[in-house]
Amino acid sequence: MGTPRCSLAANISAGTEANLSLALPITPAFSPLYRQIKELILNSLRSSEWKPGEVIPSEIELAARFRVSQGTVRKAIDELAAENLLLRRQGKGTFVATHAEQQVQFRFLKLVPDNGPPGGEGPAQRHIIECRRTRASADVARALALRTAEVVLQIRRVLSFAGTPTILEHIWLPAAPFKGLTAERLSSYKGPMYALFETEFNLRMVRAKEEIRAESAIDGRELLLKVKHGTPLLSVERVAYTYQDEPMELRRGYYRTDTHHYLNTLG
Amino acid sequence: MGTPRCSLAANISAGTEANLSLALPITPAFSPLYRQIKELILNSLRSSEWKPGEVIPSEIELAARFRVSQGTVRKAIDELAAENLLLRRQGKGTFVATHAEQQVQFRFLKLVPDNGPPGGEGPAQRHIIECRRTRASADVARALALRTAEVVLQIRRVLSFAGTPTILEHIWLPAAPFKGLTAERLSSYKGPMYALFETEFNLRMVRAKEEIRAESAIDGRELLLKVKHGTPLLSVERVAYTYQDEPMELRRGYYRTDTHHYLNTLG
DNA sequence: CAGTGGTCTAGACCACTGG
DNA sequence: CAGTGGTCTAGACCACTGC
């Protein structure tokens, strides 16, 4: 750029630095401009300056705001779009990703019917069994980064496809951010649970990890899923994270795999 | 660019086109330059002009070869790197990705110990049970895009961690591309099986899909994995594909999940 | 030090959307 | 038609590697 430009942050690589300290390379400590811009955009997302589903300012506007070129903003947005935090739509603008979209559903629910495409059976029927306040056990607390015995919401529900109960889920949520959530609200809401979290509690789940094991249907799970005692089930333990990488949900799912399977693609 | 440039392919969007035909938008039919370059690089990979582990020409060289700017080559390579087909190393060059690298292993083997990091136990001990020629059953033929009763290689092996048998695998390969593969060769090779496929048969697995189910340990699988009859196991059915998206391997794995779990990250 | 990939800019033009 | 994202170029400079 022809005109001098004020740097956005103290860029570490500015001086040569005597470097008498043992030069521990904890991290390269060099952050290109576009990553700093990315961080600024992320901050706007975290602070809900733009909400899920909304447009963010155009690349040209953002370039002007941050005093960088459009290309630099572009590269920042590229990364955020690759991480599914933003969604670009040519001719329309760039939008904050939301769970209230069809395509997004199957990024988090990987169970698909053995025959036919994902979601070919239409949306699942949801049945909330319970939603109550309780205290976190040691493992629940650890997963949610809480202290043991802190108050959490515990939800149990069953998802059915074509009338067949297929998924049994136990969900734990920290009570504070989800203050006011009830079984009634969960039952009456049409749409994915994560979409409800966005609109009602301003909490967006952006990332998750799942640990999958094989277990027998026991302890009453066989009754809710209507399978024989001891039937092998897929146990899927998910921890979901928000923009700030805080664990916000623990979900233990038990999947029947006689008519469905968990589909994963490796690249 | 100041000088006129010959186009690489008949670019559909050249003229306005009378468009009297019903304008069926089968596909947008517009391919940007960098995608055409990407396809040319892919062709070089497919034809083994550059082999796994080797450097490919520098961006400047490729730009000269294809008569485009470095930025366009860059964007083509960006996509191939994002798909894990190429690997960029600053200051050194761009390399063809290979399975003979530590980090790549765990993109395809997602079973990790419950405690400790992935691969914390060191490499698995492999034991080949058999490797024989047979004829494809209907489902094997379908998965590998062969005709029923075509000749295939069938491999069975057990992977153990810390002396505990943990994974039982049945593998089917089309006989022709893998001509000469024997149990002895499999047993003596140090390194991942996919690395052997690269060096011995010039076949690189680039993509795969896995279908996961829960099943009981029966039919002798309980003996090979040394678990009680009926123990729930993870059933992982993988189809792996080459550069040209041809299915080249069918693998049915049975995983013990009492000390390990299948780890998946959702973005 | 030369050569590689990585960043940043500026400007021109194209493709898509909607009023 | 104006406004958005998408492509392409050219050139300058930076960061990293290895000789």
PDB file of N, CA and C in Angstrom, chain A residues 6-55:
ATOM      1  N   CYS A   6      -1.014   1.990  10.114  1.00  0.00           N
ATOM      2  CA  CYS A   6      -0.731   1.660  11.501  1.00  0.00           C
ATOM      3  C   CYS A   6      -0.977   0.182  11.720  1.00  0.00           C
ATOM      4  N   SER A   7      -0.054  -0.466  12.414  1.00  0.00           N
ATOM      5  CA  SER A   7      -0.195  -1.902  12.640  1.00  0.00           C
ATOM      6  C   SER A   7      -1.333  -2.156  13.610  1.00  0.00           C
ATOM      7  N   LEU A   8      -1.934  -3.311  13.461  1.00  0.00           N
ATOM      8  CA  LEU A   8      -3.107  -3.647  14.254  1.00  0.00           C
ATOM      9  C   LEU A   8      -2.760  -4.065  15.665  1.00  0.00           C
ATOM     10  N   ALA A   9      -1.681  -4.774  15.777  1.00  0.00           N
ATOM     11  CA  ALA A   9      -1.268  -5.250  17.091  1.00  0.00           C
ATOM     12  C   ALA A   9       0.246  -5.209  17.116  1.00  0.00           C
ATOM     13  N   ALA A  10       0.806  -5.280  18.295  1.00  0.00           N
ATOM     14  CA  ALA A  10       2.257  -5.312  18.394  1.00  0.00           C
ATOM     15  C   ALA A  10       2.739  -6.564  17.689  1.00  0.00           C
ATOM     16  N   ASN A  11       3.233  -6.407  16.504  1.00  0.00           N
ATOM     17  CA  ASN A  11       3.670  -7.580  15.760  1.00  0.00           C
ATOM     18  C   ASN A  11       5.064  -7.960  16.217  1.00  0.00           C
ATOM     19  N   ILE A  12       5.144  -9.175  16.716  1.00  0.00           N
ATOM     20  CA  ILE A  12       6.359  -9.608  17.400  1.00  0.00           C
ATOM     21  C   ILE A  12       7.587  -9.545  16.504  1.00  0.00           C
ATOM     22  N   SER A  13       7.386  -9.802  15.262  1.00  0.00           N
ATOM     23  CA  SER A  13       8.543  -9.936  14.395  1.00  0.00           C
ATOM     24  C   SER A  13       9.078  -8.584  13.935  1.00  0.00           C
ATOM     25  N   ALA A  14       8.689  -7.518  14.633  1.00  0.00           N
ATOM     26  CA  ALA A  14       9.090  -6.196  14.174  1.00  0.00           C
ATOM     27  C   ALA A  14      10.603  -6.006  14.259  1.00  0.00           C
ATOM     28  N   GLY A  15      11.153  -6.115  15.431  1.00  0.00           N
ATOM     29  CA  GLY A  15      12.592  -5.910  15.598  1.00  0.00           C
ATOM     30  C   GLY A  15      13.337  -7.228  15.553  1.00  0.00           C
ATOM     31  N   THR A  16      14.644  -7.132  15.506  1.00  0.00           N
ATOM     32  CA  THR A  16      15.430  -8.353  15.452  1.00  0.00           C
ATOM     33  C   THR A  16      15.544  -8.993  16.828  1.00  0.00           C
ATOM     34  N   GLU A  17      15.388  -8.204  17.871  1.00  0.00           N
ATOM     35  CA  GLU A  17      15.359  -8.703  19.249  1.00  0.00           C
ATOM     36  C   GLU A  17      16.658  -9.390  19.668  1.00  0.00           C
ATOM     37  N   ALA A  18      17.243  -8.845  20.708  1.00  0.00           N
ATOM     38  CA  ALA A  18      18.512  -9.386  21.195  1.00  0.00           C
ATOM     39  C   ALA A  18      18.401 -10.881  21.441  1.00  0.00           C
ATOM     40  N   ASN A  19      17.252 -11.303  21.949  1.00  0.00           N
ATOM     41  CA  ASN A  19      16.990 -12.723  22.081  1.00  0.00           C
ATOM     42  C   ASN A  19      17.971 -13.395  23.023  1.00  0.00           C
ATOM     43  N   LEU A  20      18.288 -12.718  24.124  1.00  0.00           N
ATOM     44  CA  LEU A  20      19.191 -13.309  25.110  1.00  0.00           C
ATOM     45  C   LEU A  20      18.469 -14.413  25.872  1.00  0.00           C
ATOM     46  N   SER A  21      17.173 -14.242  26.058  1.00  0.00           N
ATOM     47  CA  SER A  21      16.412 -15.313  26.690  1.00  0.00           C
ATOM     48  C   SER A  21      16.545 -16.567  25.833  1.00  0.00           C
ATOM     49  N   LEU A  22      16.494 -17.669  26.456  1.00  0.00           N
ATOM     50  CA  LEU A  22      16.873 -18.930  25.805  1.00  0.00           C
ATOM     51  C   LEU A  22      16.143 -19.228  24.504  1.00  0.00           C
ATOM     52  N   ALA A  23      15.342 -18.271  24.032  1.00  0.00           N
ATOM     53  CA  ALA A  23      14.681 -18.412  22.729  1.00  0.00           C
ATOM     54  C   ALA A  23      13.798 -19.649  22.668  1.00  0.00           C
ATOM     55  N   LEU A  24      13.031 -19.839  23.714  1.00  0.00           N
ATOM     56  CA  LEU A  24      12.113 -20.971  23.718  1.00  0.00           C
ATOM     57  C   LEU A  24      11.060 -20.751  22.643  1.00  0.00           C
ATOM     58  N   PRO A  25      11.027 -21.589  21.655  1.00  0.00           N
ATOM     59  CA  PRO A  25      10.048 -21.387  20.583  1.00  0.00           C
ATOM     60  C   PRO A  25       8.704 -22.006  20.947  1.00  0.00           C
ATOM     61  N   ILE A  26       8.088 -21.418  21.981  1.00  0.00           N
ATOM     62  CA  ILE A  26       6.785 -21.932  22.414  1.00  0.00           C
ATOM     63  C   ILE A  26       5.841 -21.979  21.219  1.00  0.00           C
ATOM     64  N   THR A  27       5.855 -20.887  20.492  1.00  0.00           N
ATOM     65  CA  THR A  27       5.079 -20.756  19.272  1.00  0.00           C
ATOM     66  C   THR A  27       5.871 -19.802  18.401  1.00  0.00           C
ATOM     67  N   PRO A  28       5.832 -20.034  17.101  1.00  0.00           N
ATOM     68  CA  PRO A  28       6.628 -19.182  16.204  1.00  0.00           C
ATOM     69  C   PRO A  28       6.527 -17.698  16.515  1.00  0.00           C
ATOM     70  N   ALA A  29       5.445 -17.296  17.181  1.00  0.00           N
ATOM     71  CA  ALA A  29       5.299 -15.919  17.613  1.00  0.00           C
ATOM     72  C   ALA A  29       5.263 -14.954  16.446  1.00  0.00           C
ATOM     73  N   PHE A  30       4.889 -15.464  15.295  1.00  0.00           N
ATOM     74  CA  PHE A  30       4.665 -14.559  14.169  1.00  0.00           C
ATOM     75  C   PHE A  30       3.266 -14.800  13.660  1.00  0.00           C
ATOM     76  N   SER A  31       2.496 -13.747  13.658  1.00  0.00           N
ATOM     77  CA  SER A  31       1.124 -13.879  13.204  1.00  0.00           C
ATOM     78  C   SER A  31       0.898 -12.954  12.021  1.00  0.00           C
ATOM     79  N   PRO A  32       0.621 -13.503  10.861  1.00  0.00           N
ATOM     80  CA  PRO A  32       0.394 -12.642   9.697  1.00  0.00           C
ATOM     81  C   PRO A  32      -0.836 -11.777   9.897  1.00  0.00           C
ATOM     82  N   LEU A  33      -0.879 -10.713   9.142  1.00  0.00           N
ATOM     83  CA  LEU A  33      -1.959  -9.746   9.258  1.00  0.00           C
ATOM     84  C   LEU A  33      -3.330 -10.397   9.160  1.00  0.00           C
ATOM     85  N   TYR A  34      -3.485 -11.293   8.199  1.00  0.00           N
ATOM     86  CA  TYR A  34      -4.815 -11.832   7.967  1.00  0.00           C
ATOM     87  C   TYR A  34      -5.296 -12.654   9.158  1.00  0.00           C
ATOM     88  N   ARG A  35      -4.355 -13.218   9.918  1.00  0.00           N
ATOM     89  CA  ARG A  35      -4.772 -13.950  11.112  1.00  0.00           C
ATOM     90  C   ARG A  35      -5.207 -13.000  12.216  1.00  0.00           C
ATOM     91  N   GLN A  36      -4.578 -11.833  12.276  1.00  0.00           N
ATOM     92  CA  GLN A  36      -5.013 -10.838  13.246  1.00  0.00           C
ATOM     93  C   GLN A  36      -6.411 -10.354  12.878  1.00  0.00           C
ATOM     94  N   ILE A  37      -6.644 -10.153  11.585  1.00  0.00           N
ATOM     95  CA  ILE A  37      -7.984  -9.761  11.125  1.00  0.00           C
ATOM     96  C   ILE A  37      -8.987 -10.856  11.470  1.00  0.00           C
ATOM     97  N   LYS A  38      -8.573 -12.097  11.224  1.00  0.00           N
ATOM     98  CA  LYS A  38      -9.448 -13.230  11.544  1.00  0.00           C
ATOM     99  C   LYS A  38      -9.840 -13.186  13.016  1.00  0.00           C
ATOM    100  N   GLU A  39      -8.868 -12.896  13.850  1.00  0.00           N
ATOM    101  CA  GLU A  39      -9.135 -12.855  15.288  1.00  0.00           C
ATOM    102  C   GLU A  39     -10.125 -11.726  15.613  1.00  0.00           C
ATOM    103  N   LEU A  40      -9.968 -10.597  14.922  1.00  0.00           N
ATOM    104  CA  LEU A  40     -10.895  -9.476  15.163  1.00  0.00           C
ATOM    105  C   LEU A  40     -12.310  -9.842  14.746  1.00  0.00           C
ATOM    106  N   ILE A  41     -12.429 -10.515  13.607  1.00  0.00           N
ATOM    107  CA  ILE A  41     -13.755 -10.948  13.159  1.00  0.00           C
ATOM    108  C   ILE A  41     -14.336 -11.941  14.160  1.00  0.00           C
ATOM    109  N   LEU A  42     -13.481 -12.866  14.618  1.00  0.00           N
ATOM    110  CA  LEU A  42     -13.914 -13.837  15.615  1.00  0.00           C
ATOM    111  C   LEU A  42     -14.422 -13.136  16.866  1.00  0.00           C
ATOM    112  N   ASN A  43     -13.730 -12.089  17.255  1.00  0.00           N
ATOM    113  CA  ASN A  43     -14.171 -11.351  18.440  1.00  0.00           C
ATOM    114  C   ASN A  43     -15.560 -10.765  18.230  1.00  0.00           C
ATOM    115  N   SER A  44     -15.801 -10.274  17.032  1.00  0.00           N
ATOM    116  CA  SER A  44     -17.130  -9.736  16.742  1.00  0.00           C
ATOM    117  C   SER A  44     -18.183 -10.832  16.802  1.00  0.00           C
ATOM    118  N   LEU A  45     -17.803 -12.038  16.372  1.00  0.00           N
ATOM    119  CA  LEU A  45     -18.733 -13.160  16.458  1.00  0.00           C
ATOM    120  C   LEU A  45     -18.987 -13.512  17.924  1.00  0.00           C
ATOM    121  N   ARG A  46     -17.910 -13.576  18.692  1.00  0.00           N
ATOM    122  CA  ARG A  46     -18.035 -13.929  20.105  1.00  0.00           C
ATOM    123  C   ARG A  46     -18.904 -12.924  20.843  1.00  0.00           C
ATOM    124  N   SER A  47     -18.745 -11.662  20.510  1.00  0.00           N
ATOM    125  CA  SER A  47     -19.499 -10.616  21.213  1.00  0.00           C
ATOM    126  C   SER A  47     -20.880 -10.420  20.596  1.00  0.00           C
ATOM    127  N   SER A  48     -21.234 -11.277  19.651  1.00  0.00           N
ATOM    128  CA  SER A  48     -22.562 -11.246  19.025  1.00  0.00           C
ATOM    129  C   SER A  48     -22.838  -9.932  18.305  1.00  0.00           C
ATOM    130  N   GLU A  49     -21.781  -9.276  17.823  1.00  0.00           N
ATOM    131  CA  GLU A  49     -22.005  -8.084  16.997  1.00  0.00           C
ATOM    132  C   GLU A  49     -22.831  -8.488  15.780  1.00  0.00           C
ATOM    133  N   TRP A  50     -22.545  -9.675  15.240  1.00  0.00           N
ATOM    134  CA  TRP A  50     -23.379 -10.252  14.191  1.00  0.00           C
ATOM    135  C   TRP A  50     -23.887 -11.594  14.700  1.00  0.00           C
ATOM    136  N   LYS A  51     -25.157 -11.861  14.538  1.00  0.00           N
ATOM    137  CA  LYS A  51     -25.747 -13.080  15.088  1.00  0.00           C
ATOM    138  C   LYS A  51     -25.910 -14.147  14.009  1.00  0.00           C
ATOM    139  N   PRO A  52     -26.029 -15.408  14.418  1.00  0.00           N
ATOM    140  CA  PRO A  52     -26.209 -16.501  13.453  1.00  0.00           C
ATOM    141  C   PRO A  52     -27.324 -16.210  12.464  1.00  0.00           C
ATOM    142  N   GLY A  53     -27.035 -16.390  11.200  1.00  0.00           N
ATOM    143  CA  GLY A  53     -28.023 -16.152  10.158  1.00  0.00           C
ATOM    144  C   GLY A  53     -27.919 -14.775   9.523  1.00  0.00           C
ATOM    145  N   GLU A  54     -27.277 -13.835  10.224  1.00  0.00           N
ATOM    146  CA  GLU A  54     -27.179 -12.469   9.705  1.00  0.00           C
ATOM    147  C   GLU A  54     -26.024 -12.326   8.715  1.00  0.00           C
ATOM    148  N   VAL A  55     -26.106 -11.261   7.907  1.00  0.00           N
ATOM    149  CA  VAL A  55     -24.974 -10.913   7.038  1.00  0.00           C
ATOM    150  C   VAL A  55     -23.938 -10.155   7.838  1.00  0.00           C
TER     151      VAL A  55
END
